[in-house]
mmCIF file of C-alpha atoms in Angstrom:
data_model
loop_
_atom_site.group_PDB
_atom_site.id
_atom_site.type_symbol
_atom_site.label_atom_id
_atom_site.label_comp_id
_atom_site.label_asym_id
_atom_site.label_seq_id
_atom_site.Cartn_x
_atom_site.Cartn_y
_atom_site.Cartn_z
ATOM 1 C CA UNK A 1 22.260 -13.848 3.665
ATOM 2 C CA UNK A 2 20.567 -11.364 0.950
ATOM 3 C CA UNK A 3 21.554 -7.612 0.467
ATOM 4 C CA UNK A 4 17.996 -6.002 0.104
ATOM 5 C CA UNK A 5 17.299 -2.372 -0.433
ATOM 6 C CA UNK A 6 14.084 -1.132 1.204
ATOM 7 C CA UNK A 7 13.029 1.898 -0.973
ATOM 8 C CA UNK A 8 10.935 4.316 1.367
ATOM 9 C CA UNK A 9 12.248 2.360 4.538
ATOM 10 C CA UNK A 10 11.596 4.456 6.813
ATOM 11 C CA UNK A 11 8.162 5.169 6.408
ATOM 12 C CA UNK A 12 5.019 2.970 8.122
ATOM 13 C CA UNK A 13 5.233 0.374 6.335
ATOM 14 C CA UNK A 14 8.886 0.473 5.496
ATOM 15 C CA UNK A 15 10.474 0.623 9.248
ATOM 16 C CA UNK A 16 8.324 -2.325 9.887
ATOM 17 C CA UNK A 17 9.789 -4.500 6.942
ATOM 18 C CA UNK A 18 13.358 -3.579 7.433
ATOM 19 C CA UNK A 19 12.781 -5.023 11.106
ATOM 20 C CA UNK A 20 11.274 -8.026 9.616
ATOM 21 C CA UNK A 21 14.132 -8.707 7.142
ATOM 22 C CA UNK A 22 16.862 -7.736 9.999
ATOM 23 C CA UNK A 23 15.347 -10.783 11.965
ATOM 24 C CA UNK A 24 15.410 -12.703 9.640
ATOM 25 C CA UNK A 25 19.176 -12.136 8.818
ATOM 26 C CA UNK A 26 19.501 -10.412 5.924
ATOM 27 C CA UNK A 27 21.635 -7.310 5.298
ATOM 28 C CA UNK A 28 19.190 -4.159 5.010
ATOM 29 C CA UNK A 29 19.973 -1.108 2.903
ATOM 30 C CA UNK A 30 16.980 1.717 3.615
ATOM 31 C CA UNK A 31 16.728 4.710 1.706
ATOM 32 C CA UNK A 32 14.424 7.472 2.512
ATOM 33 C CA UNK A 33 14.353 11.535 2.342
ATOM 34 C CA UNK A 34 14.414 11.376 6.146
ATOM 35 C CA UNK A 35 15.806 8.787 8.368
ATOM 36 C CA UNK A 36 13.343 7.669 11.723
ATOM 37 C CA UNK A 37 14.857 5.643 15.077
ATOM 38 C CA UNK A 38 12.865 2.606 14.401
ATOM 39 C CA UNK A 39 15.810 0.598 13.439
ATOM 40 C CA UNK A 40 18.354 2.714 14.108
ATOM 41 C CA UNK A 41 21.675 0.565 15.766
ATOM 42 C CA UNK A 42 20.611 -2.658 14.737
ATOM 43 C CA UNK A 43 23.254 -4.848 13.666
ATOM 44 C CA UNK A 44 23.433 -5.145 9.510
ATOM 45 C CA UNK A 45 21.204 -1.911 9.141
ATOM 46 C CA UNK A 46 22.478 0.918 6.967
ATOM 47 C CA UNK A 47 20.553 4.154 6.394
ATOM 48 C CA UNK A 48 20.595 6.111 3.147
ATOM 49 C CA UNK A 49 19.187 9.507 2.752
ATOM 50 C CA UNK A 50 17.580 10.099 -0.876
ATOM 51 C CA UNK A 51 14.762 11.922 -2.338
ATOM 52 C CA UNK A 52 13.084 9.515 -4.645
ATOM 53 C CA UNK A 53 14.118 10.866 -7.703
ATOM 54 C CA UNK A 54 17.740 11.657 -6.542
ATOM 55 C CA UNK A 55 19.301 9.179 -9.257
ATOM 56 C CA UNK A 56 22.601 9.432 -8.251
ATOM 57 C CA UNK A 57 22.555 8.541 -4.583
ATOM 58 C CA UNK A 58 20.993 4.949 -5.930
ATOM 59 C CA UNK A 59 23.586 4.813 -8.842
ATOM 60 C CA UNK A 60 26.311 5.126 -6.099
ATOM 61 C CA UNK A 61 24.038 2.376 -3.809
ATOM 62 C CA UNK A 62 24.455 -0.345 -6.216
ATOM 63 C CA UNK A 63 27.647 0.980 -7.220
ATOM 64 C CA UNK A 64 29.035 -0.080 -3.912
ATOM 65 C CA UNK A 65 27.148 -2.964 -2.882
ATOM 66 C CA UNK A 66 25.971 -6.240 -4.330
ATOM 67 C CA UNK A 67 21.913 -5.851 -3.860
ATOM 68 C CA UNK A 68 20.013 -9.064 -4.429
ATOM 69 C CA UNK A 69 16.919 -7.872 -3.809
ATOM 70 C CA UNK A 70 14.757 -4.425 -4.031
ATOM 71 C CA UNK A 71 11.884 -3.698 -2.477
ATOM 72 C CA UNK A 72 9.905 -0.371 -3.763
ATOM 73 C CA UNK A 73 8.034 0.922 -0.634
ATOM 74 C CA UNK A 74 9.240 4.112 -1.870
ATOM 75 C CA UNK A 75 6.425 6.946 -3.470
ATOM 76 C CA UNK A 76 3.326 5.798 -1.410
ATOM 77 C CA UNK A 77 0.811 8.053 0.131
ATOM 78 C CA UNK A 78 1.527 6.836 3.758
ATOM 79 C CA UNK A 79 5.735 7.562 3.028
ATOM 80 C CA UNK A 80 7.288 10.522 0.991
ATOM 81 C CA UNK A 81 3.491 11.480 -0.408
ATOM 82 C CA UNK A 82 0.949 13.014 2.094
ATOM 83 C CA UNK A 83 -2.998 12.737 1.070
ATOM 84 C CA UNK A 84 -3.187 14.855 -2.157
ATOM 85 C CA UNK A 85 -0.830 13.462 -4.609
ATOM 86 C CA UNK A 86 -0.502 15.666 -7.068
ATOM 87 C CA UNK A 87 1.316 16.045 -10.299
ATOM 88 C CA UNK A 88 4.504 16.740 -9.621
ATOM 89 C CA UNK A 89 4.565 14.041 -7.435
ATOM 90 C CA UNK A 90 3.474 11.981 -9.906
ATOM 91 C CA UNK A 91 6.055 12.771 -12.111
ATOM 92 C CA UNK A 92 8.759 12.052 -9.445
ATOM 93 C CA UNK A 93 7.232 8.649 -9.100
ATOM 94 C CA UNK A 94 7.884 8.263 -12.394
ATOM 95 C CA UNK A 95 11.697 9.512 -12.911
ATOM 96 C CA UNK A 96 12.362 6.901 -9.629
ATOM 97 C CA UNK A 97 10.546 4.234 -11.434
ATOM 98 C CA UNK A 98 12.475 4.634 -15.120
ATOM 99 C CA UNK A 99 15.990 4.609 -13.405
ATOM 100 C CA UNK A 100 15.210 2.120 -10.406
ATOM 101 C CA UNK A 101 14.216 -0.719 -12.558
ATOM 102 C CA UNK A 102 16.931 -0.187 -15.021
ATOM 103 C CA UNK A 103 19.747 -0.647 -12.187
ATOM 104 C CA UNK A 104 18.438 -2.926 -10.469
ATOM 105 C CA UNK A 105 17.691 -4.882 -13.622
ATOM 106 C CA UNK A 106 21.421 -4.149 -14.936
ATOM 107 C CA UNK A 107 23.230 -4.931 -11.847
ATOM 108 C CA UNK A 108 22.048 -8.506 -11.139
ATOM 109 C CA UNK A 109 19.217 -7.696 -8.753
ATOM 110 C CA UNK A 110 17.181 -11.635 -8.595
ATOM 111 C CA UNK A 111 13.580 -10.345 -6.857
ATOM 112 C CA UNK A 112 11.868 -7.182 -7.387
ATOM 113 C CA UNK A 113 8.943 -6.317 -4.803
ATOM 114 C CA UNK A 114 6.833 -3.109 -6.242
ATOM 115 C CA UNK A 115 4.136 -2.161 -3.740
ATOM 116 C CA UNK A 116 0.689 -0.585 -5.416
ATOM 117 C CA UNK A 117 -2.571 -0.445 -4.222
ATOM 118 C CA UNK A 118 -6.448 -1.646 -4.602
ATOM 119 C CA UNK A 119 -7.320 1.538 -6.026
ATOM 120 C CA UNK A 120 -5.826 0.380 -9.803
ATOM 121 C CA UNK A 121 -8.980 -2.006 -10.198
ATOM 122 C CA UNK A 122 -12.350 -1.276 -11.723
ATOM 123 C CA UNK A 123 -14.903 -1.898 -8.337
ATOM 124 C CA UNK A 124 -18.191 -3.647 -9.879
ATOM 125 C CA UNK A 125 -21.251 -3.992 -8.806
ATOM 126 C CA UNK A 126 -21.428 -7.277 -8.041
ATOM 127 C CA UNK A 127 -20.510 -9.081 -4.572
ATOM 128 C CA UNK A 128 -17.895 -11.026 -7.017
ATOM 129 C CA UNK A 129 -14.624 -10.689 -5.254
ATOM 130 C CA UNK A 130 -11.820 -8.839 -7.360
ATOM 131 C CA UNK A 131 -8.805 -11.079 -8.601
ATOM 132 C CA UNK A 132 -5.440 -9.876 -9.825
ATOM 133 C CA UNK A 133 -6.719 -10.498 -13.569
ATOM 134 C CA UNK A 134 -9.267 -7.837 -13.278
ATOM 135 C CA UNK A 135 -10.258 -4.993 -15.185
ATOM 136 C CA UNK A 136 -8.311 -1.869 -14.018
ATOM 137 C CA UNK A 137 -9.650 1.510 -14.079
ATOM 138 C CA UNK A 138 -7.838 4.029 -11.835
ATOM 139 C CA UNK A 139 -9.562 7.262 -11.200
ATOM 140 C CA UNK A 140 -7.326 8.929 -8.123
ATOM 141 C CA UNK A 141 -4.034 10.332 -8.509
ATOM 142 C CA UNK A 142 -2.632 8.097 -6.636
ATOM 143 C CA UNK A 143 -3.486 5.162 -8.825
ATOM 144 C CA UNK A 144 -2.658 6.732 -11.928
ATOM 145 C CA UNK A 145 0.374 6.913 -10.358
ATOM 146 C CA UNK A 146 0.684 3.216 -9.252
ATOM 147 C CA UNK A 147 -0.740 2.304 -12.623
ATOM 148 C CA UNK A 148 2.240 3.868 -14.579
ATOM 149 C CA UNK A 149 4.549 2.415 -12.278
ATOM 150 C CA UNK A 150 3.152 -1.366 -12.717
ATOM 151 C CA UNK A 151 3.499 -0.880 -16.684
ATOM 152 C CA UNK A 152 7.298 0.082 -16.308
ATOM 153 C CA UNK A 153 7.877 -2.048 -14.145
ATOM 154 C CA UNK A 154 6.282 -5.049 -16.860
ATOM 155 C CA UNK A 155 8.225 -3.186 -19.662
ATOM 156 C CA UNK A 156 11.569 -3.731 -17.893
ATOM 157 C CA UNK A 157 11.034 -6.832 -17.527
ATOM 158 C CA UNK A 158 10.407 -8.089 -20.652
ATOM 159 C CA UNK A 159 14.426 -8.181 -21.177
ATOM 160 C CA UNK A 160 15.268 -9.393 -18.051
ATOM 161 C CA UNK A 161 12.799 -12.494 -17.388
ATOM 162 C CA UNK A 162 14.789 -14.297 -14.669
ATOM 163 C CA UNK A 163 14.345 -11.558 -12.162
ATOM 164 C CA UNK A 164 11.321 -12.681 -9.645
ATOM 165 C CA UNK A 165 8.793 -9.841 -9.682
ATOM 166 C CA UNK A 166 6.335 -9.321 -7.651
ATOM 167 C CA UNK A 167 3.706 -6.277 -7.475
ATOM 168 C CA UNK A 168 1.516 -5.896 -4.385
ATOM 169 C CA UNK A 169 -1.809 -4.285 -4.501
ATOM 170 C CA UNK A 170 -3.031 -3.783 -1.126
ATOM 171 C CA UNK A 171 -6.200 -2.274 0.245
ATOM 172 C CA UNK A 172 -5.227 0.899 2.831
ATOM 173 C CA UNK A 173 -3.398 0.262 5.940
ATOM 174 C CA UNK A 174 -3.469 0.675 8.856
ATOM 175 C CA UNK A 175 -1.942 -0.260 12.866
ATOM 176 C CA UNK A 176 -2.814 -0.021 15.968
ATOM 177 C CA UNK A 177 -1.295 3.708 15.993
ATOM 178 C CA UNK A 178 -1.478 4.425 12.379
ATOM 179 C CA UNK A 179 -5.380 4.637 11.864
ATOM 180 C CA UNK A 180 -5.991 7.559 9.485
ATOM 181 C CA UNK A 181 -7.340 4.904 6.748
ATOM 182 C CA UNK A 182 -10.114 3.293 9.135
ATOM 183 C CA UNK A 183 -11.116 6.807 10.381
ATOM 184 C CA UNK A 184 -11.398 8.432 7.198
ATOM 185 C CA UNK A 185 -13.902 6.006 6.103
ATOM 186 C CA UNK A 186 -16.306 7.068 8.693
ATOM 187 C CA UNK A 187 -16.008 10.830 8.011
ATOM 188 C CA UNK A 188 -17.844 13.090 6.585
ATOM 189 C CA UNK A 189 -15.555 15.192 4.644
ATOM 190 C CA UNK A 190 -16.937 18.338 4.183
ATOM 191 C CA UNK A 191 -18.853 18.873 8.027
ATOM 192 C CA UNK A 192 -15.812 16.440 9.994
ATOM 193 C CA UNK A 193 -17.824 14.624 11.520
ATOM 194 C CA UNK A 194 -18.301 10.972 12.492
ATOM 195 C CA UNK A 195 -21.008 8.885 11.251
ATOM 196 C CA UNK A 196 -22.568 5.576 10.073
ATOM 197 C CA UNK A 197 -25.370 5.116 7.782
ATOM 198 C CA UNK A 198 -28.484 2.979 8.912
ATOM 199 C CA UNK A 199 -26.852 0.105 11.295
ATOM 200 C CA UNK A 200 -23.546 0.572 10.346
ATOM 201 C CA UNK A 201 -22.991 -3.085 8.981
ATOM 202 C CA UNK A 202 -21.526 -1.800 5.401
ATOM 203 C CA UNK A 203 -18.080 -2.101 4.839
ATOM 204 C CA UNK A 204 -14.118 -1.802 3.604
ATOM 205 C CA UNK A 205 -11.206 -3.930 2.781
ATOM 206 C CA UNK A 206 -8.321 -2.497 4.510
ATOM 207 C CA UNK A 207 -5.159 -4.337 5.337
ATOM 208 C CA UNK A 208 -2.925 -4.219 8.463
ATOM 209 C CA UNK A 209 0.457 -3.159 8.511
ATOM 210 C CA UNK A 210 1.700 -6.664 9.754
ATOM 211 C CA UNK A 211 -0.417 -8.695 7.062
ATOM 212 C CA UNK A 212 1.310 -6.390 4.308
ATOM 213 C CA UNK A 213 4.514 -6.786 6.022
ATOM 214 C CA UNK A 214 4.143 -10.912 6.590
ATOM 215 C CA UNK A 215 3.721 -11.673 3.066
ATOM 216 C CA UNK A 216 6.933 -9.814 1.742
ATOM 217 C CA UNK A 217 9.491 -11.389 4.039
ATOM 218 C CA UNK A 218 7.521 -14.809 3.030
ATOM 219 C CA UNK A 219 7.574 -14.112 -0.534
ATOM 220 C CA UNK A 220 11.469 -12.925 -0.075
ATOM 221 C CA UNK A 221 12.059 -16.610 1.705
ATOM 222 C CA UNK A 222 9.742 -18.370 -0.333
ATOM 223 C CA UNK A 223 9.289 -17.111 -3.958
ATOM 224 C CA UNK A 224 12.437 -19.089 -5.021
ATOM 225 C CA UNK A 225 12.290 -18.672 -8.803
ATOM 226 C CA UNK A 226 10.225 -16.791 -11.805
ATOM 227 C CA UNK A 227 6.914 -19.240 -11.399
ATOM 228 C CA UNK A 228 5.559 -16.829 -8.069
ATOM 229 C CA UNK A 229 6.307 -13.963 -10.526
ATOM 230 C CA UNK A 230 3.524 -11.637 -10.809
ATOM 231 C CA UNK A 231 0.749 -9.682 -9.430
ATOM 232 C CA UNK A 232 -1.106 -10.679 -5.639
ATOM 233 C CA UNK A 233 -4.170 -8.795 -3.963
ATOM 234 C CA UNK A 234 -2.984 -7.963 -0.226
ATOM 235 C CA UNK A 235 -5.584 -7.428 2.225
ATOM 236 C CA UNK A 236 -6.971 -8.519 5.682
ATOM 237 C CA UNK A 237 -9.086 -11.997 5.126
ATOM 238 C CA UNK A 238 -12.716 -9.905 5.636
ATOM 239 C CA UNK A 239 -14.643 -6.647 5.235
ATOM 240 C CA UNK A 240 -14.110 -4.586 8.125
ATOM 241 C CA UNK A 241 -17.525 -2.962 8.781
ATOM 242 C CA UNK A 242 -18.225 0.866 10.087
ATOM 243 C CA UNK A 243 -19.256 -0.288 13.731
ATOM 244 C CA UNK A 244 -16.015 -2.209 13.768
ATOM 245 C CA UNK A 245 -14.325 0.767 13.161
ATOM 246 C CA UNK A 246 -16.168 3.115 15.819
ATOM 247 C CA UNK A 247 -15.592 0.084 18.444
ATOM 248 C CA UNK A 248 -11.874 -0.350 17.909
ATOM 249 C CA UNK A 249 -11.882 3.998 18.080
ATOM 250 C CA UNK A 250 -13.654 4.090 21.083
ATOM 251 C CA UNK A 251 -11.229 1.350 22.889
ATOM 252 C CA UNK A 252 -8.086 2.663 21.496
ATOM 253 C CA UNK A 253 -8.083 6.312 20.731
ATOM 254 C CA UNK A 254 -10.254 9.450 21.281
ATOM 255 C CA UNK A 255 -13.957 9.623 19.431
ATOM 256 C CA UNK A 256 -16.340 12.162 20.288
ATOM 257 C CA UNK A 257 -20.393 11.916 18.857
ATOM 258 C CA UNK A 258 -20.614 9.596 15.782
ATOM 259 C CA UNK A 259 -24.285 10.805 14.236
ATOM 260 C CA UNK A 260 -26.563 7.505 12.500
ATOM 261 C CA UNK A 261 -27.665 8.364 9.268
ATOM 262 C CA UNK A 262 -30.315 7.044 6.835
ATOM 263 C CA UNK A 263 -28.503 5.047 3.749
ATOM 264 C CA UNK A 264 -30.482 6.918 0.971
ATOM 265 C CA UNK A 265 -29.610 10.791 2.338
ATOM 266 C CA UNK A 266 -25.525 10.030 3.513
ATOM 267 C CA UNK A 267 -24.680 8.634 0.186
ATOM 268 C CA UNK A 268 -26.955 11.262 -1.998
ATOM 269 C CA UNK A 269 -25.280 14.060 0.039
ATOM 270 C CA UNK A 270 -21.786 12.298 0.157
ATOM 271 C CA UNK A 271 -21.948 11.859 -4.066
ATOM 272 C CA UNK A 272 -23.131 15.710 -4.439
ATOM 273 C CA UNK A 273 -19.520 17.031 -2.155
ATOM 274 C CA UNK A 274 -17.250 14.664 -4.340
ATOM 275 C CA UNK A 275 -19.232 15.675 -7.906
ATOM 276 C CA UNK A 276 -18.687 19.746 -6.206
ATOM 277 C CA UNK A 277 -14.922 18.697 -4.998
ATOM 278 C CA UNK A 278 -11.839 20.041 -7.157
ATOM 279 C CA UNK A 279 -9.620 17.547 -5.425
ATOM 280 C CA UNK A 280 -11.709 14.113 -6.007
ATOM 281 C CA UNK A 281 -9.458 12.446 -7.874
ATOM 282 C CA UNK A 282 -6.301 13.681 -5.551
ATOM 283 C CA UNK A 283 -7.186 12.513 -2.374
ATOM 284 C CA UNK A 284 -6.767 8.765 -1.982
ATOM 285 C CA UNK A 285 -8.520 9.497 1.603
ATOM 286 C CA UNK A 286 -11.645 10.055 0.263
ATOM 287 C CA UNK A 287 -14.454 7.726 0.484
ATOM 288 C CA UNK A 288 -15.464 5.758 -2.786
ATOM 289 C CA UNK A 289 -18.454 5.311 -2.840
ATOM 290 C CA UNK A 290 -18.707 2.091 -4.937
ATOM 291 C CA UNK A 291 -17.012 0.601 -1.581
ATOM 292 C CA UNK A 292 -19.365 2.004 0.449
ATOM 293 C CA UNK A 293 -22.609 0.647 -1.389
ATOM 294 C CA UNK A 294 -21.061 -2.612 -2.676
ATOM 295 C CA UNK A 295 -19.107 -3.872 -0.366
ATOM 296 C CA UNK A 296 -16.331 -5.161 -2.825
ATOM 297 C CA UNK A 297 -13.432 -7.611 -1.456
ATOM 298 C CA UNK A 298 -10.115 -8.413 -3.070
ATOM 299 C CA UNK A 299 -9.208 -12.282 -3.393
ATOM 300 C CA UNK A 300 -6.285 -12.838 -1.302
ATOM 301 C CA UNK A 301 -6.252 -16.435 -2.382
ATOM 302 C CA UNK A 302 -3.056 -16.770 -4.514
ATOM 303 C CA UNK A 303 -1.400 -14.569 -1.794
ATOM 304 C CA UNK A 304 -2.390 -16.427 0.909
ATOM 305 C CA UNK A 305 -0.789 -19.791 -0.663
ATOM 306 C CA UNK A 306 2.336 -17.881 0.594
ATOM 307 C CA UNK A 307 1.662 -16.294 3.988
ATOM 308 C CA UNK A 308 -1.892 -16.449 6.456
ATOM 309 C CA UNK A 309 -3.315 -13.307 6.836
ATOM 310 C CA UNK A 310 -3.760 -13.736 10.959
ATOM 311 C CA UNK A 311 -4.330 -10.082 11.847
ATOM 312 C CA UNK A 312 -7.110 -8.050 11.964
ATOM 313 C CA UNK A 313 -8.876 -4.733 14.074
ATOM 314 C CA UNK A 314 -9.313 -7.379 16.950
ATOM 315 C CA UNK A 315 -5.707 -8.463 17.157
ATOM 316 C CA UNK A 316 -3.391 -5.809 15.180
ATOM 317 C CA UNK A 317 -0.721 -4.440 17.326
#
């Protein structure tokens, strides 16, 4: 039985992998700024509240308890950060990051988990999948800040090479409920509306909730020593097209018109509101537009050696 903390625990994707790890037996510390009734009463489940950068409330965490493992859902969009990171935010991301690794690191802690996102990597033009080796080039906010929190992350470890570290970058999630990330791919942000350009068949990578949340409790069962240490692409197996996303919308949840658009005058006018938009490179929400025309993927292989990515729009719950 491990003692794992679950930074950000209570947020989408954090309630769901405290459940996970509760099944599975393990004793389940969560820390967030506000505390949800997702797991609330279940047996080994302890809630903390914190604000991220609240360095004393984790100093007195591992002051008190034996944690074996972390995981650092904490300071993602979808959690303590709404839409528009900006830099403040970024600089509490930081302070977390420069005391969380150094406690956990000094106090025994054997597996690290640090959740990131696609948007680190340079997109190319090519239909070349991305691996974990590729170039990075962040341009949001919100990878700058996931950027900065990889490289402390490697720096901390340089002195402390028999901890198991693992850093997740996964493409934009989403649930059955939780579907901000498909919709805002489909919307035109400066009119609101709906639409798809020619027949619809471009596409994203986004990743469900449950394939996110699969692969950690594997890797926290599986990944038993410093060989699975490093950095796996997190994603659903295939591109999830525009139509796909208007079908599940329809079946699911409330859509009203969705207009068709020729290819050549959505993505001129889409490019001329981001050049014109102030808050391009804070809103993670916002279309990018190499997706849209390329149709990148991430490779999921080396990830999917440790779990099968099984759900998709068709099955996700």
């Amino acid at each position: 039985m491990n003692t794992i903390l679950v930074m950000g625990g209570c947020g989408l994707i954090g309630q769901h992998v405290c459940s996970g790890l509760l099944k599975k037996g393990n004793v389940v510390i969560s820390v967030d700024e506000k505390e949800n009734n997702y797991n609330t009463g279940k047996l080994n489940y302890s809630f903390v509240e914190s604000a991220p950068d609240d360095e004393q409330t984790y100093a007195e965490i591992f002051r008190k308890n034996k944690i074996d493992i972390v995981i650092h859902a904490g300071c993602t969009v979808d959690n303590d950060f709404g839409p528009i990171v900006t830099d403040k935010q970024i600089a509490v991301s930081a302070k977390c990051d420069s005391f969380i690794y150094e406690m956990a690191m000094n106090n025994g802690v054997k597996m690290f988990i640090l959740l990131s996102t696609d948007q680190v990597y340079e997109f190319t033009k090519s239909r070349e999948p991305i691996r974990e080796e590729d170039n990075l080039k962040p341009v949001t906010n919100y990878a700058l800040l996931k950027v900065e929190a990889e490289k402390a992350f490697i720096r901390q470890l340089q002195s402390h090479k028999n901890v198991i570290a693992c850093i997740i970058r996964n493409s934009p999630v989403y649930t059955h409920n939780f579907v901000d990330n498909l919709t805002a791919k489909i919307t035109d942000p400066k009119d609101n509306v709906k639409f798809v350009s020619g027949t619809g068949q471009y596409g994203f990578q986004l990743c469900c909730v449950h394939n996110l949340v699969d692969f950690i409790l594997c890797f926290v069962r599986s990944a038993v020593d410093t060989t699975y240490s490093g950095t796996y692409n997190v994603s659903d197996k295939h591109i999830t097209t525009a139509t796909q996303i208007i079908s599940f919308m329809r079946e699911n949840h409330n859509l009203g018109t969705v207009i068709s658009r020729s290819v050549g005058g959505t993505l001129s006018k889409i490019k001329n509101i981001f050049s014109k938009n102030p808050e391009e490179k804070e809103n993670y929400r916002y279309l990018d537009m190499h997706k849209l025309e390329h149709n990148n993927m991430l490779d999921c292989t080396k990830a999917s050696k440790i779990v099968v990515f099984r759900w998709d729009l068709n099955n996700t719950k």
